[in-house]
């Protein structure tokens, strides 16, 4: 039962998706507060057939709120999550602000729903690439521990927000019209190009996005020893991430066994039709809840039979962000 739900960042790419998903899943809070900056105050957003006005986020926004989904960037989360919890709300936070805090559960509902049992009022929604990879790898890891994984991501513009998606659209038009390209949200041209993920690079050479995938997966899987190597790349795709994943299992496993396990895994759709050459594509994953998994094959470079290769596509705005947050909300409120 949800009495009063607040969506912080309701005008953003994830916030709008959350409004959409609520209706689709039949979630009907008694009251919904849509919150964003003063720039958006008064904007109307459709939720379940009603246009709701956006309100300016402020200290008094959380009176009577029992659940708040935050998707307005880490700074807003740091400033307002404690305001919301002090008012009695449980916060589901989409930023990275609290993900690695010991007393904050970091939850993918298909993987570690039990971690929701103990919290201090804040639940963290994991990084989008982490969620999409975890949904595909966890069902296998449960059966035969993954000792090591090597991932390369092909990440959509939506991960950087609504303005980044707009930049990809307008740059594509500029490129085709032979107009000069002016990068704004992204540091480099995103149309007809790809580039290393635009987060800061740490002393170990990994960028923040790559570090999140390593650290968050270890926390979610409760397996601090799992070895993870990852390269994160931004590609000119609007809203679904793709990932090439190479796995080394503790014991030998066949591609057929992997296919069977994934065929009944929650949140996974196996798309792996070699004859029809039908495999996961971001355009097909866009707007869908399930993560598509395909190109399932034995890794020929691991002759002991412990290696598997996968290719995964998942909607960054849905399973990578808003849907995962709403699944957490459903578990908390049930
Ligand atoms: P606004 O549209 O009013 O700027 P995205 O991730 O797609 O970029 O969306 C970011 C979200 O965070 C938007 O809803 C945006 O609202 C919101 N936001 C950004 N800055 C603030 C702020 N200072 N106070 C409240 N909400 C903010």
mmCIF file of C-alpha atoms and ligand atoms in Angstrom:
data_model
loop_
_atom_site.group_PDB
_atom_site.id
_atom_site.type_symbol
_atom_site.label_atom_id
_atom_site.label_comp_id
_atom_site.label_asym_id
_atom_site.label_seq_id
_atom_site.Cartn_x
_atom_site.Cartn_y
_atom_site.Cartn_z
ATOM 1 C CA UNK A 1 0.000 0.000 0.000
ATOM 2 C CA UNK A 2 1.440 3.339 -1.061
ATOM 3 C CA UNK A 3 -0.240 6.478 0.245
ATOM 4 C CA UNK A 4 1.964 9.241 -1.066
ATOM 5 C CA UNK A 5 4.759 8.709 -3.596
ATOM 6 C CA UNK A 6 7.238 11.421 -4.544
ATOM 7 C CA UNK A 7 9.255 11.296 -7.761
ATOM 8 C CA UNK A 8 12.246 13.604 -7.524
ATOM 9 C CA UNK A 9 13.555 14.485 -10.991
ATOM 10 C CA UNK A 10 10.165 13.780 -12.551
ATOM 11 C CA UNK A 11 10.960 15.811 -15.676
ATOM 12 C CA UNK A 12 14.160 13.873 -16.400
ATOM 13 C CA UNK A 13 14.590 10.842 -18.641
ATOM 14 C CA UNK A 14 14.325 8.362 -15.746
ATOM 15 C CA UNK A 15 11.640 10.298 -13.875
ATOM 16 C CA UNK A 16 9.346 10.390 -16.898
ATOM 17 C CA UNK A 17 9.917 6.699 -17.484
ATOM 18 C CA UNK A 18 9.007 6.029 -13.847
ATOM 19 C CA UNK A 19 5.710 7.919 -14.300
ATOM 20 C CA UNK A 20 4.993 5.769 -17.329
ATOM 21 C CA UNK A 21 5.885 2.457 -15.663
ATOM 22 C CA UNK A 22 3.712 3.182 -12.598
ATOM 23 C CA UNK A 23 0.606 3.202 -14.747
ATOM 24 C CA UNK A 24 1.625 0.136 -16.731
ATOM 25 C CA UNK A 25 2.098 -1.892 -13.556
ATOM 26 C CA UNK A 26 -1.161 -0.784 -11.996
ATOM 27 C CA UNK A 27 0.498 1.047 -9.104
ATOM 28 C CA UNK A 28 -1.971 3.627 -7.838
ATOM 29 C CA UNK A 29 -0.702 5.651 -4.896
ATOM 30 C CA UNK A 30 -3.344 7.792 -3.174
ATOM 31 C CA UNK A 31 -1.195 10.796 -4.026
ATOM 32 C CA UNK A 32 1.834 11.482 -6.246
ATOM 33 C CA UNK A 33 4.148 14.480 -5.946
ATOM 34 C CA UNK A 34 6.242 15.209 -9.019
ATOM 35 C CA UNK A 35 9.301 17.219 -8.047
ATOM 36 C CA UNK A 36 12.005 18.936 -10.108
ATOM 37 C CA UNK A 37 13.823 22.268 -10.265
ATOM 38 C CA UNK A 38 12.115 25.668 -10.256
ATOM 39 C CA UNK A 39 12.649 25.691 -14.044
ATOM 40 C CA UNK A 40 9.996 22.990 -14.416
ATOM 41 C CA UNK A 41 7.489 24.097 -11.782
ATOM 42 C CA UNK A 42 4.006 23.973 -13.293
ATOM 43 C CA UNK A 43 4.937 21.618 -16.160
ATOM 44 C CA UNK A 44 2.235 18.986 -16.591
ATOM 45 C CA UNK A 45 3.224 15.316 -16.795
ATOM 46 C CA UNK A 46 0.681 12.592 -17.585
ATOM 47 C CA UNK A 47 0.448 9.892 -14.942
ATOM 48 C CA UNK A 48 -2.295 7.310 -15.276
ATOM 49 C CA UNK A 49 -4.542 9.447 -17.457
ATOM 50 C CA UNK A 50 -4.191 12.583 -15.318
ATOM 51 C CA UNK A 51 -1.850 15.499 -15.995
ATOM 52 C CA UNK A 52 -0.034 16.228 -12.744
ATOM 53 C CA UNK A 53 1.807 19.529 -12.171
ATOM 54 C CA UNK A 54 5.515 19.473 -11.337
ATOM 55 C CA UNK A 55 6.384 21.139 -8.038
ATOM 56 C CA UNK A 56 9.689 22.737 -7.089
ATOM 57 C CA UNK A 57 11.821 20.453 -4.900
ATOM 58 C CA UNK A 58 12.175 22.049 -1.457
ATOM 59 C CA UNK A 59 12.806 21.172 2.183
ATOM 60 C CA UNK A 60 9.078 20.805 2.828
ATOM 61 C CA UNK A 61 8.391 18.575 -0.214
ATOM 62 C CA UNK A 62 8.263 15.346 1.774
ATOM 63 C CA UNK A 63 5.572 15.959 4.416
ATOM 64 C CA UNK A 64 3.334 12.869 4.422
ATOM 65 C CA UNK A 65 5.390 11.087 1.727
ATOM 66 C CA UNK A 66 5.934 7.393 2.451
ATOM 67 C CA UNK A 67 8.125 6.526 -0.567
ATOM 68 C CA UNK A 68 10.354 8.768 -2.689
ATOM 69 C CA UNK A 69 12.138 7.778 -5.893
ATOM 70 C CA UNK A 70 15.127 10.078 -6.437
ATOM 71 C CA UNK A 71 16.464 10.545 -9.955
ATOM 72 C CA UNK A 72 17.798 14.079 -10.041
ATOM 73 C CA UNK A 73 21.546 13.494 -9.726
ATOM 74 C CA UNK A 74 23.845 12.780 -6.808
ATOM 75 C CA UNK A 75 23.937 16.332 -5.471
ATOM 76 C CA UNK A 76 20.163 16.439 -5.000
ATOM 77 C CA UNK A 77 20.243 13.004 -3.391
ATOM 78 C CA UNK A 78 22.955 14.090 -0.956
ATOM 79 C CA UNK A 79 21.036 17.259 -0.106
ATOM 80 C CA UNK A 80 17.482 15.901 0.118
ATOM 81 C CA UNK A 81 17.527 12.146 0.852
ATOM 82 C CA UNK A 82 18.047 12.768 4.570
ATOM 83 C CA UNK A 83 15.297 15.440 4.480
ATOM 84 C CA UNK A 84 12.944 12.820 3.027
ATOM 85 C CA UNK A 85 13.887 10.096 5.517
ATOM 86 C CA UNK A 86 13.559 12.564 8.405
ATOM 87 C CA UNK A 87 9.997 13.211 7.210
ATOM 88 C CA UNK A 88 9.347 9.459 7.380
ATOM 89 C CA UNK A 89 9.796 8.513 3.719
ATOM 90 C CA UNK A 90 11.749 5.542 2.418
ATOM 91 C CA UNK A 91 14.036 6.736 -0.373
ATOM 92 C CA UNK A 92 14.880 4.672 -3.470
ATOM 93 C CA UNK A 93 17.868 6.505 -4.852
ATOM 94 C CA UNK A 94 18.954 6.201 -8.447
ATOM 95 C CA UNK A 95 22.218 8.124 -7.995
ATOM 96 C CA UNK A 96 25.559 6.699 -6.930
ATOM 97 C CA UNK A 97 25.607 8.830 -3.749
ATOM 98 C CA UNK A 98 24.943 6.033 -1.249
ATOM 99 C CA UNK A 99 25.423 2.807 -3.213
ATOM 100 C CA UNK A 100 28.563 1.646 -1.478
ATOM 101 C CA UNK A 101 27.494 2.729 2.056
ATOM 102 C CA UNK A 102 27.541 -0.301 4.346
ATOM 103 C CA UNK A 103 24.068 0.344 5.757
ATOM 104 C CA UNK A 104 22.436 1.015 2.365
ATOM 105 C CA UNK A 105 21.072 -2.018 0.493
ATOM 106 C CA UNK A 106 21.991 -2.043 -3.193
ATOM 107 C CA UNK A 107 19.303 -4.127 -4.839
ATOM 108 C CA UNK A 108 18.474 -5.839 -8.108
ATOM 109 C CA UNK A 109 15.153 -7.544 -7.287
ATOM 110 C CA UNK A 110 15.982 -10.623 -9.409
ATOM 111 C CA UNK A 111 19.265 -11.036 -7.511
ATOM 112 C CA UNK A 112 19.214 -9.911 -3.872
ATOM 113 C CA UNK A 113 15.682 -8.910 -2.776
ATOM 114 C CA UNK A 114 16.480 -10.202 0.734
ATOM 115 C CA UNK A 115 18.837 -7.249 1.241
ATOM 116 C CA UNK A 116 15.777 -4.989 1.540
ATOM 117 C CA UNK A 117 15.008 -6.488 4.956
ATOM 118 C CA UNK A 118 17.387 -4.162 6.807
ATOM 119 C CA UNK A 119 17.839 -0.511 5.854
ATOM 120 C CA UNK A 120 18.116 2.970 7.324
ATOM 121 C CA UNK A 121 15.496 4.569 5.090
ATOM 122 C CA UNK A 122 17.618 4.661 1.914
ATOM 123 C CA UNK A 123 17.757 1.926 -0.722
ATOM 124 C CA UNK A 124 20.170 2.378 -3.612
ATOM 125 C CA UNK A 125 19.304 1.515 -7.202
ATOM 126 C CA UNK A 126 22.473 0.185 -8.870
ATOM 127 C CA UNK A 127 24.292 1.561 -11.897
ATOM 128 C CA UNK A 128 22.434 0.826 -15.139
ATOM 129 C CA UNK A 129 25.143 -1.271 -16.833
ATOM 130 C CA UNK A 130 25.589 -3.199 -13.585
ATOM 131 C CA UNK A 131 21.876 -4.051 -13.354
ATOM 132 C CA UNK A 132 21.658 -5.255 -16.966
ATOM 133 C CA UNK A 133 24.775 -7.441 -16.592
ATOM 134 C CA UNK A 134 23.673 -8.766 -13.166
ATOM 135 C CA UNK A 135 20.274 -9.913 -14.486
ATOM 136 C CA UNK A 136 22.041 -12.077 -17.084
ATOM 137 C CA UNK A 137 24.958 -13.352 -15.011
ATOM 138 C CA UNK A 138 23.354 -13.981 -11.601
ATOM 139 C CA UNK A 139 21.228 -17.007 -12.617
ATOM 140 C CA UNK A 140 24.414 -18.662 -13.924
ATOM 141 C CA UNK A 141 26.522 -17.625 -10.924
ATOM 142 C CA UNK A 142 23.938 -19.219 -8.593
ATOM 143 C CA UNK A 143 24.382 -22.599 -10.308
ATOM 144 C CA UNK A 144 28.121 -22.508 -11.021
ATOM 145 C CA UNK A 145 30.137 -19.692 -9.462
ATOM 146 C CA UNK A 146 31.564 -17.163 -11.911
ATOM 147 C CA UNK A 147 35.227 -16.736 -10.955
ATOM 148 C CA UNK A 148 36.004 -14.039 -13.482
ATOM 149 C CA UNK A 149 34.170 -11.895 -16.000
ATOM 150 C CA UNK A 150 35.366 -9.505 -18.666
ATOM 151 C CA UNK A 151 32.816 -7.030 -19.974
ATOM 152 C CA UNK A 152 32.788 -4.440 -22.746
ATOM 153 C CA UNK A 153 29.834 -2.077 -22.726
ATOM 154 C CA UNK A 154 28.153 -0.197 -25.567
ATOM 155 C CA UNK A 155 26.215 2.420 -23.595
ATOM 156 C CA UNK A 156 23.334 4.532 -24.848
ATOM 157 C CA UNK A 157 23.030 8.307 -24.527
ATOM 158 C CA UNK A 158 20.099 8.023 -22.095
ATOM 159 C CA UNK A 159 22.503 7.125 -19.283
ATOM 160 C CA UNK A 160 23.590 10.767 -19.313
ATOM 161 C CA UNK A 161 20.002 12.070 -19.121
ATOM 162 C CA UNK A 162 17.366 13.685 -21.305
ATOM 163 C CA UNK A 163 19.688 16.458 -22.509
ATOM 164 C CA UNK A 164 22.200 13.874 -23.738
ATOM 165 C CA UNK A 165 19.498 12.063 -25.717
ATOM 166 C CA UNK A 166 18.528 15.380 -27.275
ATOM 167 C CA UNK A 167 22.189 16.053 -28.080
ATOM 168 C CA UNK A 168 22.433 12.742 -29.952
ATOM 169 C CA UNK A 169 19.284 13.590 -31.937
ATOM 170 C CA UNK A 170 20.378 17.120 -32.829
ATOM 171 C CA UNK A 171 23.999 16.130 -33.584
ATOM 172 C CA UNK A 172 22.764 13.422 -35.917
ATOM 173 C CA UNK A 173 20.758 16.058 -37.801
ATOM 174 C CA UNK A 174 23.743 18.431 -37.840
ATOM 175 C CA UNK A 175 26.061 15.726 -39.144
ATOM 176 C CA UNK A 176 23.688 14.717 -41.930
ATOM 177 C CA UNK A 177 23.156 18.351 -42.908
ATOM 178 C CA UNK A 178 26.905 18.976 -42.932
ATOM 179 C CA UNK A 179 26.616 21.514 -40.137
ATOM 180 C CA UNK A 180 29.456 21.861 -37.587
ATOM 181 C CA UNK A 181 29.178 19.533 -34.545
ATOM 182 C CA UNK A 182 29.310 21.234 -31.157
ATOM 183 C CA UNK A 183 29.606 18.759 -28.258
ATOM 184 C CA UNK A 184 27.731 20.043 -25.180
ATOM 185 C CA UNK A 185 26.575 17.407 -22.683
ATOM 186 C CA UNK A 186 29.183 14.911 -23.896
ATOM 187 C CA UNK A 187 32.834 15.922 -24.171
ATOM 188 C CA UNK A 188 33.103 14.366 -27.638
ATOM 189 C CA UNK A 189 30.916 14.015 -30.711
ATOM 190 C CA UNK A 190 28.382 11.261 -30.018
ATOM 191 C CA UNK A 191 26.646 11.038 -33.418
ATOM 192 C CA UNK A 192 28.452 8.659 -35.808
ATOM 193 C CA UNK A 193 31.144 8.083 -33.183
ATOM 194 C CA UNK A 194 31.837 6.220 -29.951
ATOM 195 C CA UNK A 195 34.126 7.112 -27.086
ATOM 196 C CA UNK A 196 35.436 5.868 -23.756
ATOM 197 C CA UNK A 197 32.853 6.521 -21.001
ATOM 198 C CA UNK A 198 33.018 10.162 -19.996
ATOM 199 C CA UNK A 199 33.563 9.664 -16.245
ATOM 200 C CA UNK A 200 36.814 10.518 -14.440
ATOM 201 C CA UNK A 201 39.645 7.993 -14.583
ATOM 202 C CA UNK A 202 41.094 6.850 -11.240
ATOM 203 C CA UNK A 203 44.680 5.979 -10.314
ATOM 204 C CA UNK A 204 44.138 2.351 -11.387
ATOM 205 C CA UNK A 205 43.256 3.465 -14.929
ATOM 206 C CA UNK A 206 39.560 2.550 -14.650
ATOM 207 C CA UNK A 207 36.911 5.219 -15.106
ATOM 208 C CA UNK A 208 34.169 5.693 -12.512
ATOM 209 C CA UNK A 209 31.577 3.802 -14.560
ATOM 210 C CA UNK A 210 33.902 0.786 -14.816
ATOM 211 C CA UNK A 211 34.701 0.955 -11.082
ATOM 212 C CA UNK A 212 30.941 1.024 -10.307
ATOM 213 C CA UNK A 213 30.373 -2.159 -12.299
ATOM 214 C CA UNK A 214 33.162 -3.924 -10.374
ATOM 215 C CA UNK A 215 32.365 -2.719 -6.848
ATOM 216 C CA UNK A 216 28.565 -2.810 -7.135
ATOM 217 C CA UNK A 217 28.475 -6.329 -8.587
ATOM 218 C CA UNK A 218 30.642 -7.619 -5.730
ATOM 219 C CA UNK A 219 28.235 -6.010 -3.223
ATOM 220 C CA UNK A 220 25.027 -7.211 -4.931
ATOM 221 C CA UNK A 221 26.354 -10.773 -5.427
ATOM 222 C CA UNK A 222 27.796 -10.834 -1.870
ATOM 223 C CA UNK A 223 30.975 -12.067 -3.524
ATOM 224 C CA UNK A 224 33.894 -9.703 -2.891
ATOM 225 C CA UNK A 225 36.328 -12.117 -4.569
ATOM 226 C CA UNK A 226 34.721 -12.224 -8.014
ATOM 227 C CA UNK A 227 37.298 -10.977 -10.546
ATOM 228 C CA UNK A 228 35.900 -8.368 -12.956
ATOM 229 C CA UNK A 229 37.567 -6.531 -15.829
ATOM 230 C CA UNK A 230 35.515 -3.981 -17.734
ATOM 231 C CA UNK A 231 35.727 -1.338 -20.459
ATOM 232 C CA UNK A 232 32.809 1.117 -20.729
ATOM 233 C CA UNK A 233 32.141 2.847 -24.037
ATOM 234 C CA UNK A 234 29.434 5.313 -25.075
ATOM 235 C CA UNK A 235 27.790 4.609 -28.452
ATOM 236 C CA UNK A 236 25.299 6.567 -30.589
ATOM 237 C CA UNK A 237 22.234 4.640 -29.417
ATOM 238 C CA UNK A 238 19.346 6.411 -27.706
ATOM 239 C CA UNK A 239 18.180 4.263 -24.778
ATOM 240 C CA UNK A 240 19.381 0.660 -24.546
ATOM 241 C CA UNK A 241 22.766 -0.528 -23.358
ATOM 242 C CA UNK A 242 24.552 -3.525 -24.873
ATOM 243 C CA UNK A 243 27.297 -5.558 -23.231
ATOM 244 C CA UNK A 244 29.666 -8.252 -24.412
ATOM 245 C CA UNK A 245 30.358 -10.532 -21.439
ATOM 246 C CA UNK A 246 33.036 -13.215 -21.160
ATOM 247 C CA UNK A 247 32.702 -15.548 -18.187
ATOM 248 C CA UNK A 248 34.993 -18.044 -16.481
ATOM 249 C CA UNK A 249 33.107 -20.465 -14.230
ATOM 250 C CA UNK A 250 34.432 -22.499 -11.335
ATOM 251 C CA UNK A 251 33.426 -25.756 -13.087
ATOM 252 C CA UNK A 252 32.941 -26.623 -16.778
ATOM 253 C CA UNK A 253 29.604 -25.574 -18.284
ATOM 254 C CA UNK A 254 28.175 -25.887 -21.797
ATOM 255 C CA UNK A 255 26.426 -23.287 -23.934
ATOM 256 C CA UNK A 256 23.333 -25.521 -23.844
ATOM 257 C CA UNK A 257 23.308 -25.512 -20.035
ATOM 258 C CA UNK A 258 23.650 -21.722 -20.027
ATOM 259 C CA UNK A 259 20.780 -21.390 -22.503
ATOM 260 C CA UNK A 260 18.564 -23.646 -20.372
ATOM 261 C CA UNK A 261 19.304 -21.716 -17.181
ATOM 262 C CA UNK A 262 18.674 -18.357 -18.828
ATOM 263 C CA UNK A 263 15.476 -19.553 -20.525
ATOM 264 C CA UNK A 264 13.747 -19.665 -17.133
ATOM 265 C CA UNK A 265 15.603 -16.775 -15.472
ATOM 266 C CA UNK A 266 13.463 -13.835 -14.308
ATOM 267 C CA UNK A 267 13.898 -10.648 -16.299
ATOM 268 C CA UNK A 268 15.717 -12.450 -19.131
ATOM 269 C CA UNK A 269 14.617 -13.179 -22.674
ATOM 270 C CA UNK A 270 16.917 -15.488 -24.617
ATOM 271 C CA UNK A 271 17.232 -14.175 -28.192
ATOM 272 C CA UNK A 272 19.693 -16.497 -29.846
ATOM 273 C CA UNK A 273 18.441 -17.821 -33.157
ATOM 274 C CA UNK A 274 21.534 -18.733 -35.151
ATOM 275 C CA UNK A 275 19.602 -19.860 -38.236
ATOM 276 C CA UNK A 276 17.484 -16.730 -38.465
ATOM 277 C CA UNK A 277 20.494 -14.676 -37.317
ATOM 278 C CA UNK A 278 18.354 -13.078 -34.653
ATOM 279 C CA UNK A 279 20.344 -11.821 -31.668
ATOM 280 C CA UNK A 280 19.906 -9.047 -29.088
ATOM 281 C CA UNK A 281 19.899 -5.525 -30.501
ATOM 282 C CA UNK A 282 19.464 -2.289 -28.550
ATOM 283 C CA UNK A 283 16.672 -1.179 -30.852
ATOM 284 C CA UNK A 284 14.670 -4.315 -29.927
ATOM 285 C CA UNK A 285 15.474 -4.000 -26.220
ATOM 286 C CA UNK A 286 14.245 -0.372 -26.143
ATOM 287 C CA UNK A 287 10.990 0.059 -24.266
ATOM 288 C CA UNK A 288 11.025 -3.521 -22.966
ATOM 289 C CA UNK A 289 11.304 -4.779 -19.420
ATOM 290 C CA UNK A 290 13.353 -7.954 -20.011
ATOM 291 C CA UNK A 291 17.059 -7.969 -20.815
ATOM 292 C CA UNK A 292 17.796 -9.836 -24.030
ATOM 293 C CA UNK A 293 20.612 -12.387 -23.940
ATOM 294 C CA UNK A 294 22.123 -14.086 -26.965
ATOM 295 C CA UNK A 295 25.306 -15.090 -28.813
ATOM 296 C CA UNK A 296 25.605 -17.748 -26.116
ATOM 297 C CA UNK A 297 28.654 -19.838 -26.956
ATOM 298 C CA UNK A 298 31.529 -21.745 -25.459
ATOM 299 C CA UNK A 299 34.620 -19.544 -25.280
ATOM 300 C CA UNK A 300 37.169 -21.301 -27.510
ATOM 301 C CA UNK A 301 39.998 -19.496 -25.733
ATOM 302 C CA UNK A 302 39.218 -21.428 -22.519
ATOM 303 C CA UNK A 303 39.763 -25.060 -23.573
ATOM 304 C CA UNK A 304 38.920 -26.468 -20.128
ATOM 305 C CA UNK A 305 35.212 -25.843 -20.834
ATOM 306 C CA UNK A 306 34.810 -23.175 -18.138
ATOM 307 C CA UNK A 307 34.409 -20.221 -20.489
ATOM 308 C CA UNK A 308 31.202 -18.761 -21.942
ATOM 309 C CA UNK A 309 30.563 -15.712 -24.128
ATOM 310 C CA UNK A 310 27.294 -13.707 -24.039
ATOM 311 C CA UNK A 311 25.854 -10.576 -25.580
ATOM 312 C CA UNK A 312 23.210 -8.697 -23.585
ATOM 313 C CA UNK A 313 20.950 -5.728 -24.388
ATOM 314 C CA UNK A 314 18.736 -3.986 -21.835
ATOM 315 C CA UNK A 315 16.728 -0.777 -21.778
ATOM 316 C CA UNK A 316 18.798 1.673 -19.738
ATOM 317 C CA UNK A 317 15.808 3.800 -18.727
ATOM 318 C CA UNK A 318 13.628 0.817 -17.733
ATOM 319 C CA UNK A 319 15.527 -2.119 -16.213
ATOM 320 C CA UNK A 320 18.687 -0.024 -15.920
ATOM 321 C CA UNK A 321 16.922 2.629 -13.846
ATOM 322 C CA UNK A 322 13.174 3.332 -13.469
ATOM 323 C CA UNK A 323 11.832 -0.219 -13.662
ATOM 324 C CA UNK A 324 14.386 -1.550 -11.174
ATOM 325 C CA UNK A 325 13.457 1.293 -8.775
ATOM 326 C CA UNK A 326 9.748 0.531 -9.139
ATOM 327 C CA UNK A 327 10.320 -3.191 -8.590
ATOM 328 C CA UNK A 328 12.086 -2.222 -5.348
ATOM 329 C CA UNK A 329 9.113 0.000 -4.464
ATOM 330 C CA UNK A 330 6.742 -2.919 -5.084
ATOM 331 C CA UNK A 331 8.768 -5.194 -2.797
ATOM 332 C CA UNK A 332 8.918 -2.572 -0.034
ATOM 333 C CA UNK A 333 5.224 -1.779 -0.240
ATOM 334 C CA UNK A 334 3.988 -5.378 -0.485
HETATM 335 P P1 LIG B 1 14.583 20.033 -14.380
HETATM 336 O O1 LIG B 1 13.982 19.400 -15.598
HETATM 337 O O2 LIG B 1 13.665 20.990 -13.727
HETATM 338 O O3 LIG B 1 15.964 20.584 -14.619
HETATM 339 P P2 LIG B 1 18.117 14.035 -16.491
HETATM 340 O O4 LIG B 1 18.803 12.935 -15.720
HETATM 341 O O5 LIG B 1 17.285 13.509 -17.610
HETATM 342 O O6 LIG B 1 19.091 15.086 -16.895
HETATM 343 O O7 LIG B 1 17.093 14.700 -15.455
HETATM 344 C C1 LIG B 1 17.525 15.334 -14.274
HETATM 345 C C2 LIG B 1 16.343 15.624 -13.387
HETATM 346 O O8 LIG B 1 16.854 16.258 -12.205
HETATM 347 C C3 LIG B 1 15.339 16.577 -13.989
HETATM 348 O O9 LIG B 1 14.029 16.241 -13.563
HETATM 349 C C4 LIG B 1 15.755 17.911 -13.386
HETATM 350 O O10 LIG B 1 14.714 18.865 -13.292
HETATM 351 C C5 LIG B 1 16.140 17.469 -12.001
HETATM 352 N N1 LIG B 1 16.984 18.490 -11.374
HETATM 353 C C6 LIG B 1 18.142 18.990 -11.823
HETATM 354 N N2 LIG B 1 18.587 19.966 -11.000
HETATM 355 C C7 LIG B 1 17.676 20.072 -10.008
HETATM 356 C C8 LIG B 1 17.554 20.902 -8.850
HETATM 357 N N3 LIG B 1 18.476 21.818 -8.548
HETATM 358 N N4 LIG B 1 16.471 20.737 -8.050
HETATM 359 C C9 LIG B 1 15.526 19.821 -8.364
HETATM 360 N N5 LIG B 1 15.590 19.004 -9.438
HETATM 361 C C10 LIG B 1 16.647 19.131 -10.249
#
